[in-house]
Coordinates of C-alpha atoms and ligand atoms in Angstrom, one line a residue:
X1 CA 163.4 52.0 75.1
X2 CA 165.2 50.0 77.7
X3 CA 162.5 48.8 80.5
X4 CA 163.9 50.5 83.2
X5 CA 163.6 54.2 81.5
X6 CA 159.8 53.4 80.2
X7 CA 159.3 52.5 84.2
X8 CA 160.7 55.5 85.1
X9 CA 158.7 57.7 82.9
X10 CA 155.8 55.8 84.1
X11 CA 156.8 56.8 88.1
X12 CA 157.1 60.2 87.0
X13 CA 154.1 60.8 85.5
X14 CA 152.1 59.2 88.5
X15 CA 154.2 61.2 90.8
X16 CA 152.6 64.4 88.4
X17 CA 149.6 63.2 88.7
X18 CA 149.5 62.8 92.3
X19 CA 150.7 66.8 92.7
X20 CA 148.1 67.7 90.3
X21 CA 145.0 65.7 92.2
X22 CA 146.8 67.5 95.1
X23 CA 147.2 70.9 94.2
X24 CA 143.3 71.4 93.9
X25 CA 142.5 70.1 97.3
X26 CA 145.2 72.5 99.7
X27 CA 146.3 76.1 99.2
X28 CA 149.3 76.8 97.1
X29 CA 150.8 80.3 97.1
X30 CA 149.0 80.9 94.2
X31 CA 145.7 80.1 95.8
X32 CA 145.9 81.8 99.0
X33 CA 142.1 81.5 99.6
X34 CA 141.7 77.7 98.5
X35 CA 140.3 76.1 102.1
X36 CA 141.7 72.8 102.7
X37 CA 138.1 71.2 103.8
X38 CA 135.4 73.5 102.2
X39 CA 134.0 72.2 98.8
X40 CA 135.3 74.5 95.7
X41 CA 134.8 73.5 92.3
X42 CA 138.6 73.4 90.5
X43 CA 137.8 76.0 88.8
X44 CA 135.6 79.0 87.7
X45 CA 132.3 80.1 89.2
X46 CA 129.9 78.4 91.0
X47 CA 126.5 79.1 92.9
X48 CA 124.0 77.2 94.4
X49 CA 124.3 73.9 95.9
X50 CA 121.4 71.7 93.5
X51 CA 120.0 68.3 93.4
X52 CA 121.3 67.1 96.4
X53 CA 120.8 63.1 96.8
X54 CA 121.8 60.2 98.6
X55 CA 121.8 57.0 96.4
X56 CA 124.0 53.6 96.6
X57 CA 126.2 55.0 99.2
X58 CA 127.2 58.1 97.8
X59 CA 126.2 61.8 98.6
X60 CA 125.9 63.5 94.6
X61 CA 126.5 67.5 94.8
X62 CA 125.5 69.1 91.6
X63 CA 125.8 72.8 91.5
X64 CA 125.0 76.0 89.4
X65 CA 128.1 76.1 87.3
X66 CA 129.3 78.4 84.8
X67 CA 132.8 76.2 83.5
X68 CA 134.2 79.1 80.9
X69 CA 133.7 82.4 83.3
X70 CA 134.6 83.0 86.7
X71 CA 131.7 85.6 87.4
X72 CA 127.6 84.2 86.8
X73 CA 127.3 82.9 83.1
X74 CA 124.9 80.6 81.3
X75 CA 124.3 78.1 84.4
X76 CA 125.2 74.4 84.0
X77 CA 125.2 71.7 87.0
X78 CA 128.1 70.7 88.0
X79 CA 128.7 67.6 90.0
X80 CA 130.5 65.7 92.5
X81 CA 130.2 62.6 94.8
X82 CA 131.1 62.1 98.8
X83 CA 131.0 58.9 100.4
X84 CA 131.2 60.7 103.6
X85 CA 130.0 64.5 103.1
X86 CA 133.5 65.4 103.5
X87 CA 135.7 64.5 101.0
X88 CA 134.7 65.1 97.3
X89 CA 135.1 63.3 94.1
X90 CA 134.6 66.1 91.1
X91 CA 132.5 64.5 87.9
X92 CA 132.1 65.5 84.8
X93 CA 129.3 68.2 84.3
X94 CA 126.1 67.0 84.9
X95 CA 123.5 69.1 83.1
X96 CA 124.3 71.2 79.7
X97 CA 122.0 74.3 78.9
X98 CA 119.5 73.3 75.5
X99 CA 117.1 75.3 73.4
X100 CA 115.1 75.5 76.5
X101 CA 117.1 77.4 78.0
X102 CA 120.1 77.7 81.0
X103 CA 120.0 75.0 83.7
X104 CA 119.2 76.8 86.7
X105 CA 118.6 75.2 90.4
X106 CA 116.3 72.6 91.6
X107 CA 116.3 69.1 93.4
X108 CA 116.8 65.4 92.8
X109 CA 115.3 62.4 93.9
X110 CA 115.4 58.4 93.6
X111 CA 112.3 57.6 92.2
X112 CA 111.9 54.5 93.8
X113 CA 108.7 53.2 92.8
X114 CA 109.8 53.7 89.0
X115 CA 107.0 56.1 88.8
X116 CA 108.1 57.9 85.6
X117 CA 109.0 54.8 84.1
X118 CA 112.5 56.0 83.5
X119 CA 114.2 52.8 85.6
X120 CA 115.7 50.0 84.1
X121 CA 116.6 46.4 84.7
X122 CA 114.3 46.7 88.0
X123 CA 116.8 49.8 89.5
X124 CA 115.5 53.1 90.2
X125 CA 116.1 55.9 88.2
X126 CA 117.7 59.4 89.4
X127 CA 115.5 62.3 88.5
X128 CA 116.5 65.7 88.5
X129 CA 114.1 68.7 88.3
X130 CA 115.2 71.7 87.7
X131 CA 114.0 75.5 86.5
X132 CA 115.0 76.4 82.8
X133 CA 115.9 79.9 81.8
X134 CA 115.5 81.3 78.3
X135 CA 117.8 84.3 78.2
X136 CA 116.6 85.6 75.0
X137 CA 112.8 85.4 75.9
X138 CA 113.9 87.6 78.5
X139 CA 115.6 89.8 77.0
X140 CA 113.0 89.8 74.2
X141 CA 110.2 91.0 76.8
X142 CA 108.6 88.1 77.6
X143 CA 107.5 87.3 81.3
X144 CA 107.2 83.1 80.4
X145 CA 111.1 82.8 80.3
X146 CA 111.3 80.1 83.4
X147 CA 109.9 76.5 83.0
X148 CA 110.5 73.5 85.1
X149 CA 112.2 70.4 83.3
X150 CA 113.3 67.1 84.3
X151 CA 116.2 64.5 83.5
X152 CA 116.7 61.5 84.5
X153 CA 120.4 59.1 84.8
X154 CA 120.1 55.1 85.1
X155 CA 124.0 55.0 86.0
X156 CA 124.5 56.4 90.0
X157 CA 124.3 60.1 88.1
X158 CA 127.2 60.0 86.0
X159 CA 125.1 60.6 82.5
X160 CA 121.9 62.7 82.4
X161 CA 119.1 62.1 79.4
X162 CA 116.9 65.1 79.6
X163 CA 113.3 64.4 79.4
X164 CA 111.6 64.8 75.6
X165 CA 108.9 66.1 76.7
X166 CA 109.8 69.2 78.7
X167 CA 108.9 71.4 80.3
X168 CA 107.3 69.2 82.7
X169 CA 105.9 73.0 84.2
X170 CA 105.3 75.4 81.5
X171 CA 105.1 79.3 82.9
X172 CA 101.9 80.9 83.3
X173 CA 103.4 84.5 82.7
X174 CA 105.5 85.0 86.1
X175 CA 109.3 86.1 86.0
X176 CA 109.9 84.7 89.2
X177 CA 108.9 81.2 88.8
X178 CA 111.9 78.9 89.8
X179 CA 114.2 76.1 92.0
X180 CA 111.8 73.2 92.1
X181 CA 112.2 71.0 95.1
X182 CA 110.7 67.8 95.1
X183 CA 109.7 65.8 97.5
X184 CA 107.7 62.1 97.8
X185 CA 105.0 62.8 100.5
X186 CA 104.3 59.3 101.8
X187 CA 101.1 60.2 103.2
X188 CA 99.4 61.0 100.0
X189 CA 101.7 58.4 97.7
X190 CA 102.6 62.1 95.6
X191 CA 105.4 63.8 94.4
X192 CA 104.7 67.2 95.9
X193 CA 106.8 70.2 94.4
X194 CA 107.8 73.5 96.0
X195 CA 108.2 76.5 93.7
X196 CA 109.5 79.9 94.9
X197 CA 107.3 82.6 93.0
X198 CA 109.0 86.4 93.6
X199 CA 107.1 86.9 97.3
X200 CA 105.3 83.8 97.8
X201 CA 105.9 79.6 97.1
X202 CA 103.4 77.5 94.9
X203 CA 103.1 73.9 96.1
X204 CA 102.3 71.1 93.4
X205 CA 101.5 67.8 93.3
X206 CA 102.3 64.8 90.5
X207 CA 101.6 61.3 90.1
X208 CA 104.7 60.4 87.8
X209 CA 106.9 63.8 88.2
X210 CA 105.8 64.6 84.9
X211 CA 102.3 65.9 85.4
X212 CA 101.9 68.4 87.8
X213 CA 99.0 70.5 89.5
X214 CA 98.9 73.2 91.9
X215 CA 97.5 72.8 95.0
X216 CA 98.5 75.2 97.7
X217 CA 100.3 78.6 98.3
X218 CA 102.1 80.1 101.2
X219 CA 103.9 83.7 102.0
X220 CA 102.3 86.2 100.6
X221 CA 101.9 87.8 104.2
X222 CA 104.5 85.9 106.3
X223 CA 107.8 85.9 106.9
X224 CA 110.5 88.5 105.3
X225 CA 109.8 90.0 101.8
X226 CA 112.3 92.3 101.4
X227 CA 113.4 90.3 98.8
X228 CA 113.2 87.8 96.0
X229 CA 112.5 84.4 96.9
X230 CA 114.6 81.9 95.8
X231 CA 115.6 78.2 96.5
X232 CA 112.6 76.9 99.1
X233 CA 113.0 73.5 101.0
X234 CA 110.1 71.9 102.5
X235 CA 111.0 68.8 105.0
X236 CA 109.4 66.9 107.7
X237 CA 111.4 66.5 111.1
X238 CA 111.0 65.1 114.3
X239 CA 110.7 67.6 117.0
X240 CA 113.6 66.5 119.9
X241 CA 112.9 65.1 122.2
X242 CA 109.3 63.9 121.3
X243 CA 107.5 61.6 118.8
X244 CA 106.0 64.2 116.4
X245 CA 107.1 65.5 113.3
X246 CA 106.7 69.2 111.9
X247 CA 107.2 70.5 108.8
X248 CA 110.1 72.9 107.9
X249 CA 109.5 75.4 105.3
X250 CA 113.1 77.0 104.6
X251 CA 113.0 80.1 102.3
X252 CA 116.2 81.7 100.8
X253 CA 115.5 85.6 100.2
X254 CA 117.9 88.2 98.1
X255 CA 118.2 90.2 99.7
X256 CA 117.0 91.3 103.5
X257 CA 119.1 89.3 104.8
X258 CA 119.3 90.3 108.6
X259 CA 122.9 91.1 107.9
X260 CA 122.4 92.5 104.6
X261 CA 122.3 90.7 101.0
X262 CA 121.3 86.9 101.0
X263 CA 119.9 85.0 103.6
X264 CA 117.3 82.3 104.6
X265 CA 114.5 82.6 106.6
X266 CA 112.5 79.6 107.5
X267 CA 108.8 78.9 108.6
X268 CA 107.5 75.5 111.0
X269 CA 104.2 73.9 110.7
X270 CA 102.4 71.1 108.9
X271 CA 102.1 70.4 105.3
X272 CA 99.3 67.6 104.4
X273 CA 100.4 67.3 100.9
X274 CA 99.0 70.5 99.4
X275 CA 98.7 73.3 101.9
X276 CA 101.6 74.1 104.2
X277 CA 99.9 75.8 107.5
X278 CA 101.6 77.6 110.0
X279 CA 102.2 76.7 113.3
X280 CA 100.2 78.7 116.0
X281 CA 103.1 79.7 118.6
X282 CA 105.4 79.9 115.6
X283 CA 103.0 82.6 113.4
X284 CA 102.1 84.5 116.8
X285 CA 106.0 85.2 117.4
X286 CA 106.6 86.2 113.9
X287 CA 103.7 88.2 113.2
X288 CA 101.7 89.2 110.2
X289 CA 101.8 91.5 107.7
X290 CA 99.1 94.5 107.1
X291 CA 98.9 96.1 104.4
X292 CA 99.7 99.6 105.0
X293 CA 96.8 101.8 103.5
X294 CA 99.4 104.2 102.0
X295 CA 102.2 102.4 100.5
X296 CA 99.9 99.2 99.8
X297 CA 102.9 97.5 101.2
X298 CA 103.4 94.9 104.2
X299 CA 104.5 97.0 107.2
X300 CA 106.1 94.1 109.2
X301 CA 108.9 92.9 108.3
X302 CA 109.6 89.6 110.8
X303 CA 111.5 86.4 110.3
X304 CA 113.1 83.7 111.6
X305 CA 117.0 83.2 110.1
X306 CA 118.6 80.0 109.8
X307 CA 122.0 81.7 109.6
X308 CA 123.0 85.3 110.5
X309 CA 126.2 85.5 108.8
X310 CA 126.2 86.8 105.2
X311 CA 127.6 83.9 103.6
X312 CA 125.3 81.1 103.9
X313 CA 122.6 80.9 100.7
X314 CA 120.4 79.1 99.0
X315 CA 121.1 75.7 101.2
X316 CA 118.6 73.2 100.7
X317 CA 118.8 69.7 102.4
X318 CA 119.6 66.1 100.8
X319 CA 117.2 63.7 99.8
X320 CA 116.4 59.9 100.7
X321 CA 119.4 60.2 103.0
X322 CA 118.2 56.1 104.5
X323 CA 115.5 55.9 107.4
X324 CA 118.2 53.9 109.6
X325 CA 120.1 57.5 109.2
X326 CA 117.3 59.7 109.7
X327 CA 119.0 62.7 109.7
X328 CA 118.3 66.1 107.6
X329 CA 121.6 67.2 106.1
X330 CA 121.9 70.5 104.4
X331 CA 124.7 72.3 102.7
X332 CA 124.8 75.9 101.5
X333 CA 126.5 78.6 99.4
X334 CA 129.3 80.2 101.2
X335 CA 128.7 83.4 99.3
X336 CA 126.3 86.3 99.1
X337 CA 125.0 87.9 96.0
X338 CA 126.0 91.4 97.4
X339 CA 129.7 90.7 96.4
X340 CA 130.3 87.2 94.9
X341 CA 131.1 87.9 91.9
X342 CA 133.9 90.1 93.1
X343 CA 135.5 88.1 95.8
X344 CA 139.7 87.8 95.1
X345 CA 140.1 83.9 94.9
X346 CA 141.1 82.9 91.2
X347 CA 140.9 80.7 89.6
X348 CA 137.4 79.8 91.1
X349 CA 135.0 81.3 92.9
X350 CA 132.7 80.4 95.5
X351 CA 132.8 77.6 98.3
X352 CA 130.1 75.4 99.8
X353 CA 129.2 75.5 103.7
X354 CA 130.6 72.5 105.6
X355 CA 127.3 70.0 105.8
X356 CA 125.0 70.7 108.8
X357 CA 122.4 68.5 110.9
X358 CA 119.4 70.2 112.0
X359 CA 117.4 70.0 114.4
X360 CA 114.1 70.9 115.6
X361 CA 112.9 72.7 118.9
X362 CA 110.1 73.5 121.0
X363 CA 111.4 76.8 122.4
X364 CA 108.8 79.3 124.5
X365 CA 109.1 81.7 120.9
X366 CA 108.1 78.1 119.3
X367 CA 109.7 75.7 117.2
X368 CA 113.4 76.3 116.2
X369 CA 115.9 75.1 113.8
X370 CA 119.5 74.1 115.0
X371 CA 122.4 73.6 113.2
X372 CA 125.3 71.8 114.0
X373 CA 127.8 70.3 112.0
X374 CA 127.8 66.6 110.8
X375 CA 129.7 64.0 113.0
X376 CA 131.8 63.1 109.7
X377 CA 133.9 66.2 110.0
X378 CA 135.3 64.7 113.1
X379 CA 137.4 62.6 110.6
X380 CA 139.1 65.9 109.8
X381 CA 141.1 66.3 113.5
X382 CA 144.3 66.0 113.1
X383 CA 146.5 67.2 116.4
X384 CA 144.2 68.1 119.4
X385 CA 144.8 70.8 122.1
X386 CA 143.2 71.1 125.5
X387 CA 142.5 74.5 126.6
X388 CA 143.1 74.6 130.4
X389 CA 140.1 75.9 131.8
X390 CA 141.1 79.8 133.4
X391 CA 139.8 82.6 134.6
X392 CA 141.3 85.8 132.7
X393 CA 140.8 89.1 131.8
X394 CA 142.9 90.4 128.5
X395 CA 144.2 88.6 126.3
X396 CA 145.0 85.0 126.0
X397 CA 147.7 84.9 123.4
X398 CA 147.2 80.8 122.4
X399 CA 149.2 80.4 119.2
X400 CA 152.5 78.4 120.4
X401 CA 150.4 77.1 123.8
X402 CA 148.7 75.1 121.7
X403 CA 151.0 74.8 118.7
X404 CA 148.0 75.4 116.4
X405 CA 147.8 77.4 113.3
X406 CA 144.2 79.0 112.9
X407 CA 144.0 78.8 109.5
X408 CA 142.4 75.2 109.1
X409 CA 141.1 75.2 112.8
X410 CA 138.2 73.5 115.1
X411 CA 137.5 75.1 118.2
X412 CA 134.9 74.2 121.4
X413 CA 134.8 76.5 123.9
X414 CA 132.1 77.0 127.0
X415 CA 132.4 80.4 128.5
X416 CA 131.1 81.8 131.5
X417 CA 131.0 85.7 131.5
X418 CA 129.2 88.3 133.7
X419 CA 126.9 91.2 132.4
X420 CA 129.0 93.7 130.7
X421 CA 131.6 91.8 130.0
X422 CA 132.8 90.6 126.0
X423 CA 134.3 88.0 124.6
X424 CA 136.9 87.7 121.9
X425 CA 137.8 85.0 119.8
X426 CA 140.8 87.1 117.3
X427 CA 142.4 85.5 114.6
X428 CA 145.4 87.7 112.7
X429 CA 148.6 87.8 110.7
X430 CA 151.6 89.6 110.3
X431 CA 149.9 91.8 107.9
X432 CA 148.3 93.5 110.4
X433 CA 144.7 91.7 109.8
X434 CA 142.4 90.4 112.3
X435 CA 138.8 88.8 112.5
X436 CA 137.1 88.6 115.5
X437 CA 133.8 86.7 117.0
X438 CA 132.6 87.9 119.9
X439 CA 130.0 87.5 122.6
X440 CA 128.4 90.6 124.2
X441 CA 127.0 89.1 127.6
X442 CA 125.1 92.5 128.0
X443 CA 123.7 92.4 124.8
X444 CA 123.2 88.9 124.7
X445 CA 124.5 89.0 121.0
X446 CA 127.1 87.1 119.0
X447 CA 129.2 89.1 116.7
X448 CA 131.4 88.5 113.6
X449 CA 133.9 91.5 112.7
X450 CA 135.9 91.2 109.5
X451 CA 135.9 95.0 108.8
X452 CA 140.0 94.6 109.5
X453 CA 140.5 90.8 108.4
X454 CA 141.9 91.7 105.1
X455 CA 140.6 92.4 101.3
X456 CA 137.3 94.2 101.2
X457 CA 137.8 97.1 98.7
X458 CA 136.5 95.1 96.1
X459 CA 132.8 95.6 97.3
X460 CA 131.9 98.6 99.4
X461 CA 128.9 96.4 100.6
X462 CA 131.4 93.2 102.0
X463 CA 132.6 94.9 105.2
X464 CA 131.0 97.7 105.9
X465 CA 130.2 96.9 109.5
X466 CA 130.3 94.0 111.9
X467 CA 128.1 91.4 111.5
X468 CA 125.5 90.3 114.8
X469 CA 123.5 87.6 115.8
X470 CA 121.2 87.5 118.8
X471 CA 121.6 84.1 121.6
X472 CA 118.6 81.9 121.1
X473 CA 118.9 80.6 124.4
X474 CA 119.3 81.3 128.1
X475 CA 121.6 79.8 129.5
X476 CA 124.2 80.5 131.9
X477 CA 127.4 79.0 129.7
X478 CA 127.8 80.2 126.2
X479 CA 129.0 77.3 124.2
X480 CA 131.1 78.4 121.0
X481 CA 131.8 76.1 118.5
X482 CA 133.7 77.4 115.5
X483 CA 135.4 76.1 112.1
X484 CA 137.9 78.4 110.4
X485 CA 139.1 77.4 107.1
X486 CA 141.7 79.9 105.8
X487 CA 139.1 82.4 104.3
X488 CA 136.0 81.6 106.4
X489 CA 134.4 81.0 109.5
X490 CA 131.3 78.8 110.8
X491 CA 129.9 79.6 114.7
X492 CA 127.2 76.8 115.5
X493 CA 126.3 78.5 119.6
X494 CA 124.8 77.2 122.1
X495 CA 124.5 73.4 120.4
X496 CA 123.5 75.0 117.0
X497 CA 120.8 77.4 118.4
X498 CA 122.8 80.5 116.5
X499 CA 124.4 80.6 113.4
X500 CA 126.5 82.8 111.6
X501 CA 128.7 82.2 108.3
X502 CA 131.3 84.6 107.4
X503 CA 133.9 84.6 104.5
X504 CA 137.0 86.6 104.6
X505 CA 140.6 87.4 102.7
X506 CA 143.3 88.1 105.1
X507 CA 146.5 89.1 103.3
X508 CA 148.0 86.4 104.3
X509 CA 147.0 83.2 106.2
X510 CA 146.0 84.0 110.0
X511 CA 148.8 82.4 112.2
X512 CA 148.0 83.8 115.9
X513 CA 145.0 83.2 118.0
X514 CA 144.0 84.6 120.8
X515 CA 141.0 84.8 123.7
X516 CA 139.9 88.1 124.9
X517 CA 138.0 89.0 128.3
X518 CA 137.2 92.5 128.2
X519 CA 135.8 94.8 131.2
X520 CA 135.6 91.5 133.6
X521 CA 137.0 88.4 134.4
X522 CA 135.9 85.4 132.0
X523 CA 135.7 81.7 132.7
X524 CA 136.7 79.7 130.3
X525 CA 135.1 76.6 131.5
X526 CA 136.3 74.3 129.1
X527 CA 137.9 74.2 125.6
X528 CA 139.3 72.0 122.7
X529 CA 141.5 73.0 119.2
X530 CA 141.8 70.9 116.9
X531 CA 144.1 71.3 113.7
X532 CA 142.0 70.4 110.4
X533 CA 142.9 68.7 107.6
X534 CA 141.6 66.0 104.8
Ligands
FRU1 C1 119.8 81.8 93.7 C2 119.5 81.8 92.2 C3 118.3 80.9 91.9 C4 118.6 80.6 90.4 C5 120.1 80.5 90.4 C6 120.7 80.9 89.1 O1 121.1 82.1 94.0 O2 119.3 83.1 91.8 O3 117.1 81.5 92.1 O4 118.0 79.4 90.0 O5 120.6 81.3 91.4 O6 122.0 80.7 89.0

């Protein structure tokens, strides 16, 4: 073949490559609901975010992952690396189900100290933890079906060597004994471990991450139990703006969500290696459970959210993210167990949460989590549009003002709004479809209304009603940060002091925008749009 015609066939099958590599990061026709920024897997189902580490420079996302279904199968963890928490590399699967059963979620960690005596040549090894399900022991009866295992990689992730001696946990006879996250408490020189157990978490500690012994329990009567528990995170964080450090106890729950399905609830106070204790101001606001003589049940039903939209679950935050960072960086699942195995995208299903920053503050209800989104998705602004500040009543039609399509879209607005008065925020289409947020100055509530944004008959429980969220703050301008990306959208208020997550499926992509002031005037005092894309 003459040199020329082997170059060309060599330029075109780049060029094919190239569109492939392509086609899975932006929406095709065929893939209406692919966002252009949110993390997918390529293809078929996916859950939880799992062993979430920083090491060498890279952030490694491994997953719950079922690669030959598009609804829940046998889990596997999936896995991808981010040199910026943004843009994703997808790796070969991580974590293969065995004879001890499915690989289910859990944590990772750089065992710096070579404590397990995995490393080699003087480097650190990666160790993953994670809960084991044997299907058939539960379907044989048993109640010892969930054990904690570990693995461990000695190449930056990329190959996994499961421990030979697992289950590093073995079950002492509970069904709801799972999602391990481990943690090095440098107080104590331990590995402590966090166990969610049906209504309550188990803390443990270990020398080497392969011996472990319980030393302290929390939940029984706190916090939400309306639900399963599922997925706990346990963190220390400086408290703004002062020189201490709390401890963060964050607890996924399915459901009871405050919206319905899946949420997470979260509890502050200090954690000395084996008991986590709540703090004062924080328990007093949230009150306690009594037992109601009748039922034998808890009668109060309390918590604090991280995220009142229904499609944030099971987030858990990254470890050994450097000192000189310092931050505490956590990603969710975009998805709620109420419907996610129903949802219309093909051929995957599920999307992560853009990566959030929190935050902790001393409020007069006590200490609160914020959330705001990481300064790396700044890198995604592409053209930028000033809002000129207005005072206005109706609508605000700013589609070809600003000559941005909401579809992949930023948005920072402060309003100013007097007491009966709302505020819309509508996205819609030509199909007829629109979503709104809104913000009910009378109410003091934030709101999230996909009943008419699209596809919902395929769960009667997806959008039954409008979703709300109460303002943590008070505050005279309502600050309303938003990212929209095609089938979802993230509101961090008031600097990350409310949050809600909300995924929808317009029939088509939403191309007009608009701002609403309805009853009274509204001041827009300020306001910036900014396109999106990788
Ligand atoms: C939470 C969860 C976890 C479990 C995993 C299984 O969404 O139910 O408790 O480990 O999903 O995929």
């Amino acid at each position: 073949m003459p040199k020329y015609i082997s170059l060309l066939f060599l330029f075109i099958f780049l060029m094919s490559c190239k569109t492939a590599s392509k086609l899975q990061q932006s929406p095709t026709p065929t893939e209406p609901y692919r966002p252009a920024y949110h993390f997918t897997p390529p293809a078929h189902w996916m859950n939880d975010p799992n062993g979430m580490v920083y090491y060498e420079g890279e952030y490694h996302l491994f997953y719950q992952y079922y690669p030959e279904g598009d609804k829940w199968g046998p889990m596997h963890w999936g896995h991808a690396v981010s040199r910026d928490l943004v843009r994703w590399e997808h790796l070969p699967i991580a974590l293969y189900p065995d004879s001890l059963g499915l690989i289910f979620s859990g944590s990772a960690v750089v065992d710096w100290k070579n404590t397990s005596g995995f490393g080699q040549n003087g480097k650190p090894p990666l160790v993953a933890i994670f809960t084991q399900h044997d299907m058939a022991k539960e379907k044989a009866g048993a109640t010892d079906f969930q054990v904690q295992s570990i693995a461990y990689s000695n190449d930056k992730g990329r190959t996994w060597t499961k421990y030979k001696h697992n289950p590093v946990l073995p079950n002492p006879g509970k069904p709801d004994f799972r999602d391990p996250k481990v943690i090095w408490h440098e107080a104590t020189q331990k590995w402590v471990m966090v166990l969610a157990e049906k209504d309550h978490v188990n803390f443990y500690n270990s020398p080497d991450l392969k011996t472990w012994t319980q030393t302290g329990i929390f939940g029984r009567v706190f916090g939400s139990h309306a639900g399963v528990w599922e997925c706990p995170d346990l963190f220390p964080i400086k408290v703004e703006g002062r020189t201490d450090v709390k401890w963060v106890l964050t607890q996924s729950i399915n459901p009871g969500g405050p919206n319905g399905g899946s949420a997470t609830q979260y509890f502050v106070g200090d954690f000395d290696g084996k008991k986590f204790i709540l703090d004062p101001v924080f328990q007093h606001a949230m009150g306690k459970f009594k037992a109601d003589p009748k039922q034998g049940t808890p009668e109060l039903e309390r918590a604090v959210w991280l995220d009142y939209g229904r499609d944030n679950y099971a987030g858990v935050t990254f470890s050994d993210i450097p000192a000189s960072d310092g931050r505490r960086i956590a990603i969710g699942w975009m998805s709620n167990w109420d419907y996610a195995q129903d949802v219309p995208t093909k051929p995957w299903r599920s999307a992560m949460t853009i990566p959030r920053q929190f935050f902790l503050k001393n409020m007069p209800e006590g200490y609160r989590l914020f959330s705001r989104p990481v300064k790396e998705m700044e890198t995604l602004r592409k053209k930028q549009f000033a809002i000129p500040p207005r005072t206005f009543k109706g609508a605000w039609d700013l589609t070809t003002e600003s000559g941005i399509a909401p579809g992949s879209m930023e948005l920072d607005l402060s309003i100013s709004l007097p007491p009966g008065a709302i505020f819309d925020i509508e996205l819609s289409n030509d199909a007829g479809n629109r979503y709104l947020i809104s913000y009910d100055a009378a109410l003091k509530q934030f709101s999230s209304d996909r009943t008419q944004a699209g596809k919902s008959d395929f769960s009667a429980k997806f959008a039954a009603k409008p979703h709300l969220a109460p303002r943590q703050v008070d505050e005279e301008a309502v600050r309303l940060h938003l990212y929209f990306d095609r089938a979802s959208c993230e509101l961090f208020a008031d600097g990350g002091a409310t949050v809600l997550t909300d995924i929808f499926f317009p029939n088509g992509d939403f191309t007009h925008w608009k701002l609403i002031g309805r009853n009274y005037n509204v001041v827009l005092n300020a306001g910036t749009a900014w396109a999106l894309s990788k």
